[in-house]
Amino acid sequence: MANTLYRPLLQTVTIYSTTLRFARYYGRWMHRNPAKVILPFEPKENIQLRKEKVIELDSNGFKNTTKKETSQQGNETLEESSHTKINFKEVKYKKETVLKKRLFYLSQKKVFDDNNEIIFEKLKDNDSKISSLFVKLKSKKERLRNNQIMVEGWRMIVDGLEAKCNLQYILFSHKEDLNNIRPFMPKTGVQIYKIPYKEMELCSDVETCPGVVGVFEMPSPDKIKRFSKPLPLQFLCDNIRVPGNLGAILRAAVGVGCEKVLVSKGCVDIWDSKVLRSAAGAHFRLPIYPSIEWEEMPQHLPSDTSLFIADSNTDFPENKTEEISKVGSEIPVLPYYGVDFAALNHVTLIIGGETESVSEMSYRLGVNSNGLRLHIPLHKGVDSLNTGMAAAVIAFEIRKQLTQAAAKAKLDRQAVKT
């Protein structure tokens, strides 16, 4: 009785399982080989189908073609390898010739190569060439022994090249630093080195290193190139110990058109880096005679010169010695604009330092030369001016009077001709 009841149910289960089995089987093949692919609808004008060429290969044809292709590929690789060997030899030969030529140019101290590119030698950190060069340039004795000076920044280097000074070395960190110097550089005689910027910062005297340094032969006063005729005026520096003050005086001397500058022994070194920087290229445009003994000073003065001492004090203060006060009081004092400089043949202006002021030897020279002391009247409560500023004020007053007298004489000559 139970078997008769469950028999229809078993038949339905078996039919359902067989139908699922057939559906899975036929569905698998339909998925592998679909009869139709339904794409999203697009207008017929925008339909662009790509046609591909299908090549059917048999097993025999495939084997034959692969053999041919492999043989052809092998021949091509052999040809390419032979070509690469030839090209490698050519490239190696070219590199060797370029290197030999470069080394030859460096030995001859040439600046430009055949392609008009700057030739330089790249150095690494802590190179002995650069360290020894910087050590020599930092020492005063070594500077004088090697007759070399160092300037920082492209402007100072250009000033030296424009004055036809002998440039020996250029040290730089970036190629862009040479762009401003390139038009003024000579073709030969300069050794150029590229060094790391950190190495340059260690040897620089400036807070922000400019990145380029030039080493010149110390210019001789007799070989200074003049851009115009100088005035019959010269400075005599006495007791100037501050580098910035001496540089300011030299800069004022160039600006006014001085004939030369005499620096007595005891002043700061004129080739000190701070003096060079504050003078802004005056060393290359002005004859400067350093470390002159007072016994030799009269030999540097023209016979027809008139001597003046820039003195801020009309009365000698208590801190002056009796000897200086006695000698200095013998020299009369006038305001700087109270002298007719145009009537004089030549003028020598003595400028003292701010701390030490004018020495006894300057006063004695003034007494022996019948000189005068020049005073700059100042506002009440102001004791004195900076040394460089005082020199500029007096020097440009002398220039004004001389140029006015020259212009007047020229007009008088033209009036006589007419």
CSV table of C-alpha atoms in Angstrom, one decimal, residues 94-348:
chain,number,residue,atom,x,y,z
A,94,LYS,CA,84.4,58.6,-31.2
A,95,LYS,CA,84.4,58.7,-27.4
A,96,GLU,CA,88.1,58.1,-27.3
A,97,THR,CA,88.8,60.9,-29.8
A,98,VAL,CA,86.6,63.3,-28.0
A,99,LEU,CA,88.2,62.5,-24.7
A,100,LYS,CA,91.7,62.9,-26.1
A,101,LYS,CA,90.8,66.2,-27.7
A,102,ARG,CA,89.2,67.4,-24.4
A,103,LEU,CA,92.3,66.5,-22.4
A,104,PHE,CA,94.5,68.3,-25.0
A,105,TYR,CA,92.3,71.4,-24.7
A,106,LEU,CA,92.5,71.3,-20.9
A,107,SER,CA,96.3,71.0,-21.0
A,108,GLN,CA,96.4,74.0,-23.4
A,109,LYS,CA,94.0,75.9,-21.1
A,110,LYS,CA,91.5,76.4,-23.9
A,111,VAL,CA,88.1,77.8,-22.9
A,112,PHE,CA,85.9,76.8,-25.8
A,113,ASP,CA,85.8,73.5,-27.8
A,114,ASP,CA,85.0,73.0,-31.5
A,115,ASN,CA,81.3,73.4,-30.8
A,116,ASN,CA,81.8,76.7,-28.9
A,117,GLU,CA,81.0,75.0,-25.6
A,118,ILE,CA,82.9,75.9,-22.4
A,119,ILE,CA,85.5,73.3,-21.4
A,120,PHE,CA,85.7,72.5,-17.7
A,121,GLU,CA,86.9,69.8,-15.4
A,122,LYS,CA,84.5,68.3,-12.9
A,123,LEU,CA,86.0,67.7,-9.5
A,124,LYS,CA,84.7,65.8,-6.5
A,125,ASP,CA,84.4,66.7,-2.8
A,126,ASN,CA,87.6,67.5,-0.9
A,127,ASP,CA,89.7,67.6,-4.0
A,128,SER,CA,93.3,68.6,-3.2
A,129,LYS,CA,93.5,71.1,-6.1
A,130,ILE,CA,90.7,73.2,-4.8
A,131,SER,CA,91.5,72.9,-1.1
A,132,SER,CA,95.1,74.0,-1.7
A,133,LEU,CA,94.1,76.9,-3.9
A,134,PHE,CA,91.6,78.2,-1.3
A,135,VAL,CA,94.1,77.9,1.5
A,136,LYS,CA,96.7,80.0,-0.5
A,137,LEU,CA,94.1,82.7,-1.4
A,138,LYS,CA,93.0,83.0,2.2
A,139,SER,CA,96.5,83.8,3.5
A,140,LYS,CA,97.9,87.3,3.0
A,141,LYS,CA,101.5,86.0,2.6
A,142,GLU,CA,100.5,83.3,0.1
A,143,ARG,CA,98.5,85.9,-1.9
A,144,LEU,CA,101.5,88.1,-2.2
A,145,ARG,CA,103.8,85.2,-2.9
A,146,ASN,CA,101.6,83.8,-5.7
A,147,ASN,CA,100.5,87.2,-6.9
A,148,GLN,CA,96.8,86.1,-6.9
A,149,ILE,CA,93.5,87.5,-5.7
A,150,MET,CA,90.0,85.9,-5.4
A,151,VAL,CA,86.7,87.6,-6.2
A,152,GLU,CA,83.2,86.2,-5.7
A,153,GLY,CA,80.3,86.8,-8.0
A,154,TRP,CA,80.0,87.1,-11.8
A,155,ARG,CA,79.9,91.0,-11.6
A,156,MET,CA,83.3,91.2,-10.1
A,157,ILE,CA,84.7,88.7,-12.6
A,158,VAL,CA,83.2,90.7,-15.5
A,159,ASP,CA,84.8,93.9,-14.0
A,160,GLY,CA,88.2,92.3,-14.0
A,161,LEU,CA,87.8,91.0,-17.6
A,162,GLU,CA,86.6,94.4,-18.9
A,163,ALA,CA,89.7,95.9,-17.3
A,164,LYS,CA,91.9,93.4,-19.2
A,165,CYS,CA,93.1,91.7,-16.1
A,166,ASN,CA,94.6,88.2,-16.3
A,167,LEU,CA,92.0,85.6,-15.3
A,168,GLN,CA,93.6,82.3,-14.2
A,169,TYR,CA,90.8,80.2,-12.6
A,170,ILE,CA,87.0,80.0,-12.6
A,171,LEU,CA,85.3,77.8,-10.0
A,172,PHE,CA,81.5,77.3,-10.3
A,173,SER,CA,78.7,75.0,-9.2
A,174,HIS,CA,76.1,75.3,-11.9
A,175,LYS,CA,76.5,75.9,-15.7
A,176,GLU,CA,73.9,78.7,-15.5
A,177,ASP,CA,76.4,80.8,-13.5
A,178,LEU,CA,78.7,81.0,-16.5
A,179,ASN,CA,76.1,82.6,-18.8
A,180,ASN,CA,76.9,86.2,-17.7
A,181,ILE,CA,80.6,85.7,-17.9
A,182,ARG,CA,80.7,83.9,-21.2
A,183,PRO,CA,80.7,87.0,-23.5
A,184,PHE,CA,83.7,88.4,-21.8
A,185,MET,CA,85.8,85.3,-21.4
A,186,PRO,CA,89.1,84.9,-23.3
A,187,LYS,CA,89.7,82.0,-25.6
A,188,THR,CA,92.7,80.6,-23.8
A,189,GLY,CA,94.6,80.9,-20.5
A,190,VAL,CA,91.8,80.1,-18.0
A,191,GLN,CA,91.3,76.8,-16.1
A,192,ILE,CA,87.7,76.1,-15.3
A,193,TYR,CA,86.6,73.7,-12.6
A,194,LYS,CA,83.1,72.6,-11.5
A,195,ILE,CA,82.9,71.8,-7.8
A,196,PRO,CA,80.0,70.9,-5.5
A,197,TYR,CA,78.0,73.8,-4.1
A,198,LYS,CA,78.7,72.6,-0.5
A,199,GLU,CA,82.4,72.9,-1.1
A,200,MET,CA,81.9,76.4,-2.4
A,201,GLU,CA,79.9,77.4,0.6
A,202,LEU,CA,82.7,76.3,3.0
A,203,CYS,CA,85.3,78.5,1.3
A,204,SER,CA,83.0,81.5,0.7
A,205,ASP,CA,83.1,84.7,2.9
A,206,VAL,CA,79.5,85.6,2.1
A,207,GLU,CA,76.4,84.4,3.9
A,208,THR,CA,74.8,83.5,0.6
A,209,CYS,CA,77.4,82.0,-1.7
A,210,PRO,CA,77.1,83.4,-5.3
A,211,GLY,CA,78.2,80.0,-6.7
A,212,VAL,CA,81.0,81.3,-8.9
A,213,VAL,CA,84.5,82.4,-8.0
A,214,GLY,CA,87.3,84.0,-10.1
A,215,VAL,CA,91.0,84.0,-9.4
A,216,PHE,CA,92.9,86.8,-11.1
A,217,GLU,CA,96.5,87.7,-11.3
A,218,MET,CA,97.1,90.6,-8.9
A,219,PRO,CA,96.7,93.8,-11.0
A,220,SER,CA,99.8,96.0,-11.2
A,221,PRO,CA,99.2,99.8,-10.7
A,222,ASP,CA,101.2,100.5,-13.9
A,223,LYS,CA,99.0,98.2,-16.0
A,224,ILE,CA,95.5,99.5,-15.0
A,225,LYS,CA,93.4,100.3,-18.1
A,226,ARG,CA,91.9,103.8,-18.0
A,227,PHE,CA,88.4,104.4,-19.5
A,228,SER,CA,88.8,108.2,-19.3
A,229,LYS,CA,91.3,110.9,-18.4
A,230,PRO,CA,91.5,111.1,-14.5
A,231,LEU,CA,91.4,114.3,-12.5
A,232,PRO,CA,94.5,115.8,-10.9
A,233,LEU,CA,93.5,114.3,-7.6
A,234,GLN,CA,94.8,111.5,-5.4
A,235,PHE,CA,93.8,109.9,-2.1
A,236,LEU,CA,96.2,109.1,0.8
A,237,CYS,CA,94.7,106.6,3.2
A,238,ASP,CA,96.0,106.7,6.8
A,239,ASN,CA,95.1,104.4,9.8
A,240,ILE,CA,92.1,102.8,8.0
A,241,ARG,CA,91.6,99.5,9.8
A,242,VAL,CA,88.0,98.6,8.8
A,243,PRO,CA,87.8,96.7,5.4
A,244,GLY,CA,84.4,98.2,4.6
A,245,ASN,CA,85.7,101.8,5.0
A,246,LEU,CA,88.7,101.2,2.8
A,247,GLY,CA,86.5,99.6,0.1
A,248,ALA,CA,84.1,102.6,0.3
A,249,ILE,CA,87.0,105.0,-0.2
A,250,LEU,CA,88.2,103.1,-3.2
A,251,ARG,CA,84.8,103.1,-4.7
A,252,ALA,CA,84.4,106.8,-4.2
A,253,ALA,CA,87.8,107.4,-5.7
A,254,VAL,CA,86.8,105.5,-8.9
A,255,GLY,CA,83.5,107.3,-9.1
A,256,VAL,CA,85.0,110.8,-8.8
A,257,GLY,CA,87.9,109.9,-11.2
A,258,CYS,CA,90.9,109.9,-9.0
A,259,GLU,CA,94.4,109.6,-10.5
A,260,LYS,CA,95.6,107.0,-7.9
A,261,VAL,CA,95.3,106.0,-4.3
A,262,LEU,CA,98.2,105.7,-1.8
A,263,VAL,CA,97.7,103.4,1.2
A,264,SER,CA,100.1,103.8,4.1
A,265,LYS,CA,101.5,100.9,6.1
A,266,GLY,CA,99.3,100.0,9.0
A,267,CYS,CA,96.0,100.1,7.0
A,268,VAL,CA,94.0,97.0,6.3
A,269,ASP,CA,95.1,94.7,3.4
A,270,ILE,CA,93.7,96.1,0.2
A,271,TRP,CA,93.3,92.6,-1.2
A,272,ASP,CA,91.2,91.4,1.7
A,273,SER,CA,87.9,89.7,0.5
A,274,LYS,CA,85.8,92.3,2.4
A,275,VAL,CA,87.7,95.2,0.9
A,276,LEU,CA,87.3,93.7,-2.6
A,277,ARG,CA,83.6,93.2,-2.2
A,278,SER,CA,82.9,96.7,-0.8
A,279,ALA,CA,85.0,98.3,-3.4
A,280,ALA,CA,82.8,96.8,-6.1
A,281,GLY,CA,85.6,96.4,-8.8
A,282,ALA,CA,87.6,99.5,-8.0
A,283,HIS,CA,90.8,97.5,-7.8
A,284,PHE,CA,90.6,96.8,-11.5
A,285,ARG,CA,90.0,100.4,-12.5
A,286,LEU,CA,92.3,102.4,-10.2
A,287,PRO,CA,96.0,102.3,-9.5
A,288,ILE,CA,96.5,101.5,-5.8
A,289,TYR,CA,99.9,101.6,-4.1
A,290,PRO,CA,99.7,99.6,-0.8
A,291,SER,CA,101.8,99.5,2.4
A,292,ILE,CA,103.9,102.6,1.7
A,293,GLU,CA,106.3,103.6,4.4
A,294,TRP,CA,106.1,107.2,5.6
A,295,GLU,CA,109.7,107.8,4.7
A,296,GLU,CA,108.9,106.9,1.1
A,297,MET,CA,105.6,108.9,0.9
A,298,PRO,CA,107.1,112.1,-0.5
A,299,GLN,CA,108.4,110.2,-3.5
A,300,HIS,CA,104.8,109.4,-4.4
A,301,LEU,CA,103.6,113.0,-4.2
A,302,PRO,CA,103.9,115.3,-7.3
A,303,SER,CA,106.1,118.3,-6.7
A,304,ASP,CA,103.2,120.7,-7.5
A,305,THR,CA,100.6,119.0,-5.4
A,306,SER,CA,98.6,120.8,-2.7
A,307,LEU,CA,98.0,118.7,0.4
A,308,PHE,CA,94.7,118.6,2.4
A,309,ILE,CA,93.7,116.6,5.5
A,310,ALA,CA,90.1,115.6,6.0
A,311,ASP,CA,89.6,116.3,9.7
A,312,SER,CA,86.2,116.2,11.4
A,313,ASN,CA,87.5,118.1,14.5
A,314,THR,CA,88.2,121.8,14.5
A,315,ASP,CA,89.6,121.5,18.0
A,316,PHE,CA,91.8,118.5,19.1
A,317,PRO,CA,90.0,116.4,21.8
A,318,GLU,CA,91.6,115.4,25.1
A,319,ASN,CA,92.3,111.8,24.0
A,320,LYS,CA,94.9,113.1,21.5
A,321,THR,CA,98.5,113.1,22.6
A,322,GLU,CA,100.3,116.4,23.2
A,323,GLU,CA,102.6,115.8,20.2
A,324,ILE,CA,99.7,115.3,17.8
A,325,SER,CA,97.8,118.2,19.2
A,326,LYS,CA,100.8,120.5,18.9
A,327,VAL,CA,101.6,119.4,15.3
A,328,GLY,CA,98.0,119.4,14.2
A,329,SER,CA,97.2,122.8,15.7
A,330,GLU,CA,99.8,124.3,13.4
A,331,ILE,CA,97.7,123.5,10.3
A,332,PRO,CA,94.8,125.9,9.6
A,333,VAL,CA,91.2,124.6,9.3
A,334,LEU,CA,88.7,125.6,6.5
A,335,PRO,CA,85.3,124.3,5.4
A,336,TYR,CA,85.7,121.9,2.4
A,337,TYR,CA,83.8,124.3,0.1
A,338,GLY,CA,85.9,127.3,1.1
A,339,VAL,CA,88.9,126.4,-1.1
A,340,ASP,CA,89.3,127.2,-4.7
A,341,PHE,CA,90.5,123.9,-6.0
A,342,ALA,CA,90.2,124.9,-9.6
A,343,ALA,CA,93.2,127.3,-9.1
A,344,LEU,CA,95.4,124.4,-8.0
A,345,ASN,CA,97.5,122.2,-10.2
A,346,HIS,CA,97.1,119.0,-8.2
A,347,VAL,CA,95.4,117.9,-5.0
A,348,THR,CA,96.3,115.3,-2.5
